[in-house]
Every structure is written in C-alpha cells, then in structure tokens.
Tab-separated table of C-alpha atoms in Angstrom:
chain	number	residue	atom	x	y	z
Q	1	MET	CA	-0.192	20.864	9.669
Q	2	PRO	CA	-0.644	20.082	5.955
Q	3	LYS	CA	-1.768	16.566	5.071
Q	4	VAL	CA	0.870	16.155	2.332
Q	5	SER	CA	4.486	17.304	2.265
Q	6	VAL	CA	5.854	17.413	-1.281
Q	7	ILE	CA	9.647	17.294	-1.586
Q	8	THR	CA	11.437	18.313	-4.783
Q	9	ALA	CA	15.213	18.820	-5.031
Q	10	TYR	CA	17.334	20.531	-7.702
Q	11	TYR	CA	20.927	20.809	-8.747
Q	12	ASN	CA	21.567	22.993	-11.807
Q	13	ARG	CA	18.028	22.660	-13.132
Q	14	ALA	CA	16.941	26.311	-13.279
Q	15	HIS	CA	15.337	25.784	-16.687
Q	16	VAL	CA	12.791	23.249	-15.378
Q	17	LEU	CA	11.752	24.909	-12.128
Q	18	ARG	CA	8.555	26.518	-13.398
Q	19	ARG	CA	7.026	23.477	-15.067
Q	20	THR	CA	7.653	21.185	-12.110
Q	21	ILE	CA	6.734	23.432	-9.202
Q	22	GLU	CA	3.692	24.918	-10.936
Q	23	SER	CA	2.393	21.416	-11.593
Q	24	VAL	CA	2.436	20.800	-7.833
Q	25	LEU	CA	1.001	24.159	-6.789
Q	26	GLN	CA	-1.821	23.688	-9.311
Q	27	GLN	CA	-2.952	20.345	-7.866
Q	28	THR	CA	-6.671	19.965	-7.200
Q	29	PHE	CA	-5.727	18.790	-3.703
Q	30	ALA	CA	-4.739	21.953	-1.870
Q	31	ASP	CA	-3.858	20.768	1.656
Q	32	LEU	CA	-0.148	20.448	0.985
Q	33	GLU	CA	3.209	22.102	1.465
Q	34	VAL	CA	5.968	22.170	-1.138
Q	35	ILE	CA	9.583	22.070	0.003
Q	36	VAL	CA	11.906	23.066	-2.839
Q	37	ILE	CA	15.622	22.412	-2.352
Q	38	ASP	CA	18.465	24.069	-4.213
Q	39	ASP	CA	21.504	21.909	-3.508
Q	40	THR	CA	24.137	24.630	-4.115
Q	41	SER	CA	23.496	24.990	-7.850
Q	42	THR	CA	25.825	27.063	-10.022
Q	43	ASP	CA	23.335	27.909	-12.792
Q	44	GLY	CA	21.235	30.521	-11.004
Q	45	THR	CA	18.665	28.083	-9.628
Q	46	ALA	CA	18.483	29.920	-6.285
Q	47	ASP	CA	17.892	33.308	-7.919
Q	48	ARG	CA	15.273	31.835	-10.223
Q	49	LEU	CA	13.471	30.308	-7.254
Q	50	VAL	CA	13.316	33.720	-5.578
Q	51	GLU	CA	11.817	35.220	-8.740
Q	52	LEU	CA	9.215	32.494	-9.077
Q	53	ALA	CA	8.270	32.615	-5.402
Q	54	ALA	CA	7.687	36.366	-5.680
Q	55	GLU	CA	5.511	35.759	-8.737
Q	56	TRP	CA	3.421	32.970	-7.196
Q	57	GLU	CA	3.095	34.400	-3.656
Q	58	ASP	CA	1.965	30.972	-2.425
Q	59	PRO	CA	2.379	30.436	1.332
Q	60	ARG	CA	2.553	26.674	0.816
Q	61	LEU	CA	5.925	27.051	-0.902
Q	62	ARG	CA	9.091	26.773	1.185
Q	63	ILE	CA	12.516	27.244	-0.409
Q	64	VAL	CA	15.661	25.751	1.100
Q	65	VAL	CA	19.049	26.805	-0.314
Q	66	HIS	CA	22.035	24.776	0.863
Q	67	PRO	CA	25.310	26.623	1.499
Q	68	GLN	CA	27.151	23.382	0.636
Q	69	ASN	CA	26.170	20.532	-1.671
Q	70	LYS	CA	24.645	17.572	0.183
Q	71	GLY	CA	23.551	15.344	-2.673
Q	72	PHE	CA	19.999	14.231	-3.433
Q	73	VAL	CA	19.529	11.631	-0.710
Q	74	ARG	CA	20.815	13.731	2.172
Q	75	SER	CA	18.840	16.709	0.887
Q	76	VAL	CA	15.595	14.753	0.835
Q	77	ARG	CA	16.304	13.154	4.226
Q	78	ASP	CA	16.793	16.547	5.836
Q	79	ALA	CA	13.736	18.011	4.133
Q	80	ILE	CA	11.499	15.173	5.303
Q	81	ALA	CA	12.847	15.573	8.837
Q	82	SER	CA	11.663	19.200	8.779
Q	83	THR	CA	8.078	18.358	7.780
Q	84	ASP	CA	4.979	17.155	9.615
Q	85	GLY	CA	2.766	15.966	6.756
Q	86	GLU	CA	0.866	12.714	7.189
Q	87	TYR	CA	1.943	11.717	3.694
Q	88	ILE	CA	5.217	12.389	1.873
Q	89	ALA	CA	5.201	12.891	-1.891
Q	90	ILE	CA	8.400	12.934	-3.918
Q	91	GLN	CA	8.432	15.060	-7.074
Q	92	GLY	CA	11.266	14.603	-9.562
Q	93	SER	CA	13.100	17.702	-10.772
Q	94	GLY	CA	11.866	18.576	-14.241
Q	95	ASP	CA	8.907	16.203	-14.010
Q	96	VAL	CA	5.242	17.191	-14.225
Q	97	ALA	CA	2.455	15.996	-11.942
Q	98	HIS	CA	-0.970	15.963	-13.561
Q	99	PRO	CA	-3.581	18.008	-11.627
Q	100	GLU	CA	-5.218	14.979	-9.969
Q	101	ARG	CA	-2.027	13.170	-8.960
Q	102	ILE	CA	-1.961	14.147	-5.283
Q	103	ALA	CA	-5.735	13.873	-4.834
Q	104	GLN	CA	-5.885	10.374	-6.290
Q	105	GLN	CA	-2.967	9.100	-4.242
Q	106	VAL	CA	-4.270	10.640	-1.014
Q	107	ALA	CA	-7.667	9.047	-1.630
Q	108	LEU	CA	-6.103	5.625	-2.047
Q	109	LEU	CA	-3.988	5.919	1.107
Q	110	ASP	CA	-7.000	7.180	3.072
Q	111	GLU	CA	-9.084	4.225	1.904
Q	112	ARG	CA	-6.368	1.564	2.208
Q	113	PRO	CA	-4.644	1.579	5.619
Q	114	ASP	CA	-2.707	-1.534	4.552
Q	115	VAL	CA	-0.882	0.439	1.840
Q	116	VAL	CA	2.345	2.189	2.850
Q	117	ALA	CA	3.339	3.598	-0.568
Q	118	VAL	CA	1.473	4.406	-3.756
Q	119	GLY	CA	2.484	5.280	-7.304
Q	120	CYS	CA	0.608	5.763	-10.567
Q	121	TRP	CA	0.918	5.133	-14.288
Q	122	TYR	CA	3.374	7.536	-15.883
Q	123	ARG	CA	5.021	8.537	-19.136
Q	124	ASN	CA	8.775	8.522	-19.719
Q	125	ILE	CA	9.608	11.485	-21.957
Q	126	ASP	CA	13.151	11.395	-23.303
Q	127	GLU	CA	14.174	15.020	-23.758
Q	128	VAL	CA	17.139	14.060	-25.935
Q	129	SER	CA	15.565	11.668	-28.446
Q	130	GLY	CA	11.944	12.798	-28.034
Q	131	ALA	CA	10.795	9.218	-27.431
Q	132	ILE	CA	7.715	8.772	-25.225
Q	133	GLU	CA	7.039	5.542	-23.363
Q	134	GLN	CA	3.831	4.843	-21.476
Q	135	VAL	CA	4.492	2.848	-18.318
Q	136	ARG	CA	1.675	1.009	-16.537
Q	137	PRO	CA	3.239	-0.499	-13.407
Q	138	ASN	CA	1.273	-2.593	-10.965
Q	139	ALA	CA	2.828	-2.142	-7.545
Q	140	ALA	CA	0.582	-4.830	-6.066
Q	141	THR	CA	2.694	-7.420	-7.887
Q	142	ALA	CA	5.885	-6.327	-6.099
Q	143	THR	CA	7.505	-9.232	-4.305
Q	144	GLY	CA	10.001	-9.029	-1.470
Q	145	GLY	CA	9.993	-5.239	-1.557
Q	146	VAL	CA	11.113	-4.709	-5.158
Q	147	THR	CA	9.187	-1.578	-6.113
Q	148	THR	CA	7.688	-0.686	-9.470
Q	149	PHE	CA	7.962	3.042	-8.745
Q	150	SER	CA	10.296	5.314	-10.696
Q	151	HIS	CA	10.490	7.373	-7.463
Q	152	GLY	CA	9.292	10.809	-8.586
Q	153	GLU	CA	5.631	9.751	-8.717
Q	154	MET	CA	5.606	8.027	-5.322
Q	155	MET	CA	3.727	8.979	-2.161
Q	156	MET	CA	4.242	7.219	1.167
Q	157	ARG	CA	2.981	7.326	4.704
Q	158	ARG	CA	5.223	9.365	6.991
Q	159	SER	CA	4.662	6.829	9.777
Q	160	ALA	CA	5.897	3.980	7.558
Q	161	TYR	CA	8.879	6.003	6.335
Q	162	ASP	CA	9.936	6.675	9.933
Q	163	ALA	CA	9.338	3.086	11.032
Q	164	ALA	CA	11.448	1.794	8.124
Q	165	GLY	CA	14.319	4.084	9.062
Q	166	GLY	CA	14.014	6.443	6.091
Q	167	TYR	CA	16.511	6.856	3.282
Q	168	ARG	CA	19.973	5.654	4.235
Q	169	ALA	CA	22.591	8.375	3.937
Q	170	GLU	CA	25.129	5.889	2.559
Q	171	PHE	CA	23.147	5.691	-0.689
Q	172	THR	CA	23.812	8.377	-3.279
Q	173	VAL	CA	21.606	6.631	-5.873
Q	174	GLY	CA	19.407	3.525	-5.729
Q	175	GLN	CA	17.906	4.810	-2.477
Q	176	LEU	CA	14.329	3.880	-3.399
Q	177	THR	CA	15.164	0.204	-3.882
Q	178	ASP	CA	16.824	0.132	-0.478
Q	179	LEU	CA	13.918	1.906	1.218
Q	180	GLY	CA	11.400	-0.216	-0.695
Q	181	PHE	CA	12.686	-3.460	0.788
Q	182	ARG	CA	12.179	-2.064	4.285
Q	183	LEU	CA	8.815	-0.421	3.572
Q	184	HIS	CA	7.386	-3.620	2.137
Q	185	LYS	CA	7.912	-5.355	5.474
Q	186	LEU	CA	5.431	-2.878	6.962
Q	187	GLY	CA	2.634	-2.983	4.391
Q	188	SER	CA	1.555	-3.170	0.772
Q	189	PHE	CA	2.349	-1.088	-2.310
Q	190	ALA	CA	-0.352	0.149	-4.686
Q	191	THR	CA	-0.728	1.967	-8.004
Q	192	VAL	CA	-3.387	4.414	-9.137
Q	193	PRO	CA	-4.186	3.024	-12.633
Q	194	GLN	CA	-4.206	6.411	-14.343
Q	195	PHE	CA	-1.551	8.460	-16.154
Q	196	LEU	CA	-0.892	11.113	-13.518
Q	197	TYR	CA	2.804	11.848	-13.993
Q	198	ASP	CA	5.248	12.772	-16.765
Q	199	ARG	CA	8.812	11.733	-16.039
Q	200	HIS	CA	11.224	13.827	-18.109
Q	201	VAL	CA	14.445	11.918	-18.736
Q	202	GLN	CA	17.157	14.548	-19.127
Q	203	GLY	CA	20.528	14.234	-20.792
Q	204	ASP	CA	22.526	15.034	-17.655
Q	205	GLY	CA	20.750	12.546	-15.414
Q	206	VAL	CA	21.669	9.087	-14.177
Q	207	THR	CA	20.090	7.418	-17.201
Q	208	TYR	CA	22.739	8.527	-19.713
Q	209	ASN	CA	25.902	9.193	-17.727
Q	210	ALA	CA	28.105	6.081	-17.895
Q	211	GLY	CA	29.760	6.743	-14.542
Q	212	LYS	CA	26.439	7.379	-12.819
Q	213	VAL	CA	24.889	4.279	-14.409
Q	214	VAL	CA	27.687	2.087	-13.060
Q	215	GLN	CA	27.339	3.595	-9.587
Q	216	GLN	CA	23.569	3.185	-9.681
Q	217	ALA	CA	23.951	-0.487	-10.639
Q	218	GLN	CA	26.284	-1.004	-7.692
Q	219	PHE	CA	23.941	0.661	-5.211
Q	220	LEU	CA	20.931	-1.269	-6.531
Q	221	SER	CA	22.893	-4.469	-5.998
Q	222	LEU	CA	23.926	-3.227	-2.550
Q	223	ALA	CA	20.263	-2.766	-1.602
Q	224	ARG	CA	19.539	-6.364	-2.579
Q	225	HIS	CA	22.632	-7.541	-0.703
Q	226	LEU	CA	21.648	-5.737	2.504
Q	227	GLN	CA	18.173	-7.189	2.637
Q	228	LYS	CA	19.604	-10.711	2.440
Q	229	LEU	CA	21.952	-10.251	5.399
Q	230	PRO	CA	20.867	-12.213	8.495
Q	231	THR	CA	21.249	-9.586	11.229
Q	232	GLU	CA	21.147	-5.855	11.793
Q	233	GLN	CA	24.740	-6.079	12.946
Q	234	SER	CA	25.813	-7.484	9.575
Q	235	VAL	CA	23.871	-4.715	7.793
Q	236	ASP	CA	25.575	-2.081	9.944
Q	237	ALA	CA	28.963	-3.619	9.194
Q	238	ALA	CA	28.321	-3.533	5.434
Q	239	LEU	CA	27.188	0.095	5.593
Q	240	ALA	CA	30.305	0.960	7.594
Q	241	GLU	CA	32.389	-0.543	4.762
Q	242	VAL	CA	30.540	1.655	2.272
Q	243	ARG	CA	31.182	4.751	4.365
Q	244	GLU	CA	34.853	3.849	4.673
Q	245	GLY	CA	35.706	2.623	1.177
Q	246	GLY	CA	32.758	3.456	-1.066
Q	247	VAL	CA	30.203	1.120	-2.576
Q	248	SER	CA	32.900	-0.826	-4.460
Q	249	ALA	CA	34.224	-2.048	-1.118
Q	250	VAL	CA	31.089	-4.207	-0.817
Q	251	ILE	CA	29.770	-4.484	-4.384
Q	252	PRO	CA	32.509	-4.442	-7.061
Q	253	ILE	CA	31.723	-3.667	-10.690
Q	254	GLN	CA	32.368	-7.329	-11.508
Q	255	ASP	CA	29.404	-8.385	-9.332
Q	256	ALA	CA	26.924	-10.482	-11.361
Q	257	GLY	CA	23.985	-8.291	-10.356
Q	258	VAL	CA	25.819	-5.137	-11.419
Q	259	GLN	CA	26.741	-6.667	-14.755
Q	260	MET	CA	23.152	-7.718	-15.417
Q	261	ILE	CA	21.873	-4.205	-14.728
Q	262	LEU	CA	24.536	-2.650	-16.979
Q	263	ALA	CA	23.735	-5.031	-19.821
Q	264	GLU	CA	20.021	-4.311	-19.582
Q	265	ARG	CA	20.671	-0.563	-19.454
Q	266	CYS	CA	22.777	-0.794	-22.614
Q	267	ILE	CA	19.932	-2.503	-24.475
Q	268	ARG	CA	17.446	0.081	-23.206
Q	269	LEU	CA	19.623	2.967	-24.390
Q	270	CYS	CA	19.908	1.400	-27.832
Q	271	ALA	CA	16.121	1.002	-27.907
Q	272	TYR	CA	15.679	4.714	-27.236
Q	273	ASP	CA	18.164	6.077	-29.766
Q	274	ARG	CA	21.076	6.507	-27.368
Q	275	ALA	CA	23.474	3.983	-28.882
Q	276	SER	CA	26.556	6.140	-28.245
Q	277	ASP	CA	25.785	6.209	-24.502
Q	278	ALA	CA	25.218	2.445	-24.568
Q	279	ALA	CA	28.670	1.961	-26.075
Q	280	LYS	CA	30.259	3.938	-23.215
Q	281	ILE	CA	28.504	1.827	-20.603
Q	282	ALA	CA	29.423	-1.373	-22.473
Q	283	ALA	CA	33.086	-0.636	-21.709
Q	284	HIS	CA	32.296	-1.618	-18.104
Q	285	LEU	CA	30.953	-5.064	-19.057
Q	286	THR	CA	33.465	-7.654	-17.907
Q	287	ASN	CA	32.126	-10.452	-20.109
Q	288	PRO	CA	33.734	-10.049	-23.584
Q	289	SER	CA	30.801	-11.756	-25.312
Q	290	GLN	CA	28.259	-9.442	-23.709
Q	291	ARG	CA	30.386	-6.435	-24.582
Q	292	ARG	CA	30.628	-7.489	-28.238
Q	293	VAL	CA	26.875	-8.096	-28.444
Q	294	VAL	CA	26.162	-4.586	-27.134
Q	295	GLU	CA	28.692	-3.050	-29.498
Q	296	VAL	CA	27.048	-4.812	-32.456
Q	297	ILE	CA	23.574	-3.677	-31.380
Q	298	ALA	CA	24.835	-0.139	-30.834
Q	299	ARG	CA	26.269	0.000	-34.350
Q	300	ALA	CA	23.064	-1.415	-35.804
Q	301	ALA	CA	21.045	1.145	-33.845
Q	302	ARG	CA	22.842	3.879	-35.792
Q	303	SER	CA	22.294	2.205	-39.177
Q	304	PRO	CA	19.447	2.558	-41.743
Q	305	PHE	CA	17.822	-0.424	-40.001
Q	306	ALA	CA	17.682	1.436	-36.706
Q	307	PRO	CA	13.923	2.243	-36.463
Q	308	PRO	CA	12.656	-1.350	-36.716
Q	309	LEU	CA	15.505	-2.559	-34.504
Q	310	ARG	CA	14.659	-0.029	-31.799
Q	311	GLY	CA	11.017	-1.066	-31.995
Q	312	ALA	CA	11.945	-4.718	-31.546
Q	313	LEU	CA	14.169	-3.895	-28.597
Q	314	ARG	CA	11.382	-1.948	-26.894
Q	315	VAL	CA	9.072	-4.935	-27.244
Q	316	ALA	CA	11.771	-7.220	-25.836
Q	317	LEU	CA	12.312	-4.926	-22.859
Q	318	LYS	CA	8.705	-5.416	-21.802
Q	319	ALA	CA	9.585	-9.049	-21.111
Q	320	THR	CA	12.564	-8.194	-18.933
Q	321	PRO	CA	12.852	-11.468	-16.941
Q	322	THR	CA	12.851	-13.506	-20.152
Q	323	MET	CA	15.317	-11.153	-21.775
Q	324	ARG	CA	17.654	-11.365	-18.797
Q	325	SER	CA	17.537	-15.153	-18.859
Q	326	LEU	CA	18.340	-15.325	-22.572
Q	327	TRP	CA	21.078	-12.723	-22.229
Q	328	MET	CA	22.888	-14.512	-19.419
Q	329	ARG	CA	22.526	-17.972	-20.990
Q	330	ARG	CA	23.644	-17.100	-24.507
Q	331	THR	CA	26.592	-14.897	-23.620
Q	332	ARG	CA	28.076	-16.440	-20.479
C-alpha cells in the first residue's frame, strides 16, 4: 500500500497532461500512487494518456477513463474510494508540483498528528495575461474551518477525510470550502512555508467563466450556510433541496454572500488584466451602485492608466476584509 495517493482529474486538458503528471512522478518522495482521471474528454485526452503511460512505464501510474462524464467532485470521490493511501494529495490539472512538495507535506503530517490537512506557498500563473502572483497562505490562521488552500496543493489524512464524510456529491464547485468546515472540526490545518506548487490559471476554468463564477459563489455560500445549520437533519434537508432544484433553490444569486464574492471576483479580474470578464460577471450584481463601480473600474483597466490601476488593485486585494467592508458600506 503506497503512503500517498495522488488524485488528478482532467476534462479536455490534453495539452497539459505531461507537465502536471511528470511533476508528480518526478517527486523526491517515491512511495506514492498517481490516479489520473479522464472524465470523458473530447480532445484526445484519453489517447494522449495512453501514449504518455507507454513512454513513462511507471507502475505507480493508474489511468481511469470514464465512459460518461461525472464532473470533478464525483470523479475525485470515486478515485479516493478506490485508494488505500494513508495520505491523499490533490493535484490540479495543468498545475506543477515542485520536486519536494510531497516529501515536505508528508514530513509535516508525520510530525504533527494534530494536523489533518496541509498546504504550501504557491504561485498563481495566469496563462492568459501572463501575470504571476506569489501567495503565502498561513493555514494555521484559519478560523471555523475556512481554508487558505487553493485545493490543488493540498494533502490530507485519509482517516480525517473519511471521518468528515468526504466531498459531498451535491457540490459541483466550492467542494473544498464545504469539506474544510468539516475537517477543521477534527484537527488543525498547516502550511509548509515554501513555494512548492505552481497553480496555472487557465482561460477555460472557473476563474474566468461568468456562469461558473456565479455557480461557484453560490456553492461557497451554501457551504457556509450548511455549517451554520443546527442539526444533521436540517443539513440533509438543505442538500435534498439542492439535489431536487439546484443550488439556487437554497442560495439564490441575490444572496448577500454570493454578491460579495462576485464583487470581489470582479475587482480581482480587473487587477489581473481581465476587465472584459469582470464586466460579464458584473451583469449578475443586483446592486446598481456596485455594478456601476465595477463597470467604471473595468473601463479604466483597459485605459492608458491601466498598469498603475491594476497594481493598486492588487495591493488592495491583499487586505480583503478591509476591502469588503469598504465595498459594502460605500455602495449599499
């Protein structure tokens, strides 16, 4: 039984398979298995995986090709259920793990039995704009289960994952926030204070797709809603509503938490030279004042004054709680 089970799932990402999977197979920590999922891609991902597997000839690599699309969360749930590793490591599709990532995280979990999940410092690399952001989270500061992980760089104890109930199948996005609330009841979070992971933000991901951003905001708010409910019966009832009528049946777009997330995402997109995407998301803001503010910033972000404006926005984003407070007070 390998000590670490690494799970990485793909849908139409044939062009990034080599860089991601090689970065895992080339880890200095060798006692691992790598489960690679093709979730019914249409771009030749499955064929490319066969080619790469023949080239690498690595017995630690296991390829799973779905006959029907399951979605990311269900794919990862099923993959974890098929593994026996003591630790579970998630690896984002297209992302790159530095050679010491697994070794450093395993060492921390081995030394700290109180820790149930560990991340690391990472870089956000925007493949559209070319912007690079260094992120130095400190998971030890997480309160009430709110994680500082981006997800792809996280490793967790299998025993804690099982005890928490795993990823909920009702979530199509925002699954880490939901799981994080439950994991944090079982132990602490930690961060390896080294840059061990490159997170490649791709143009077709959740970050830039207006529809996906709205859905993600709703599911993030749903996770917070569920953890505030008083009983397991009330949680089950809310999840049943989601299964029956979708996330909007419980968390509408007009929800204050959803609106706050959308507003913050708009500002972030403007800061990273994606003003046109911000404008699309702004159409879902229900507060006219907030919508106008985003539209003005988006126009300015495409003007000759754009570089200094984007720099100022990036600085402001590092003080997110303050920024949220100012945003809600000045535009309500």
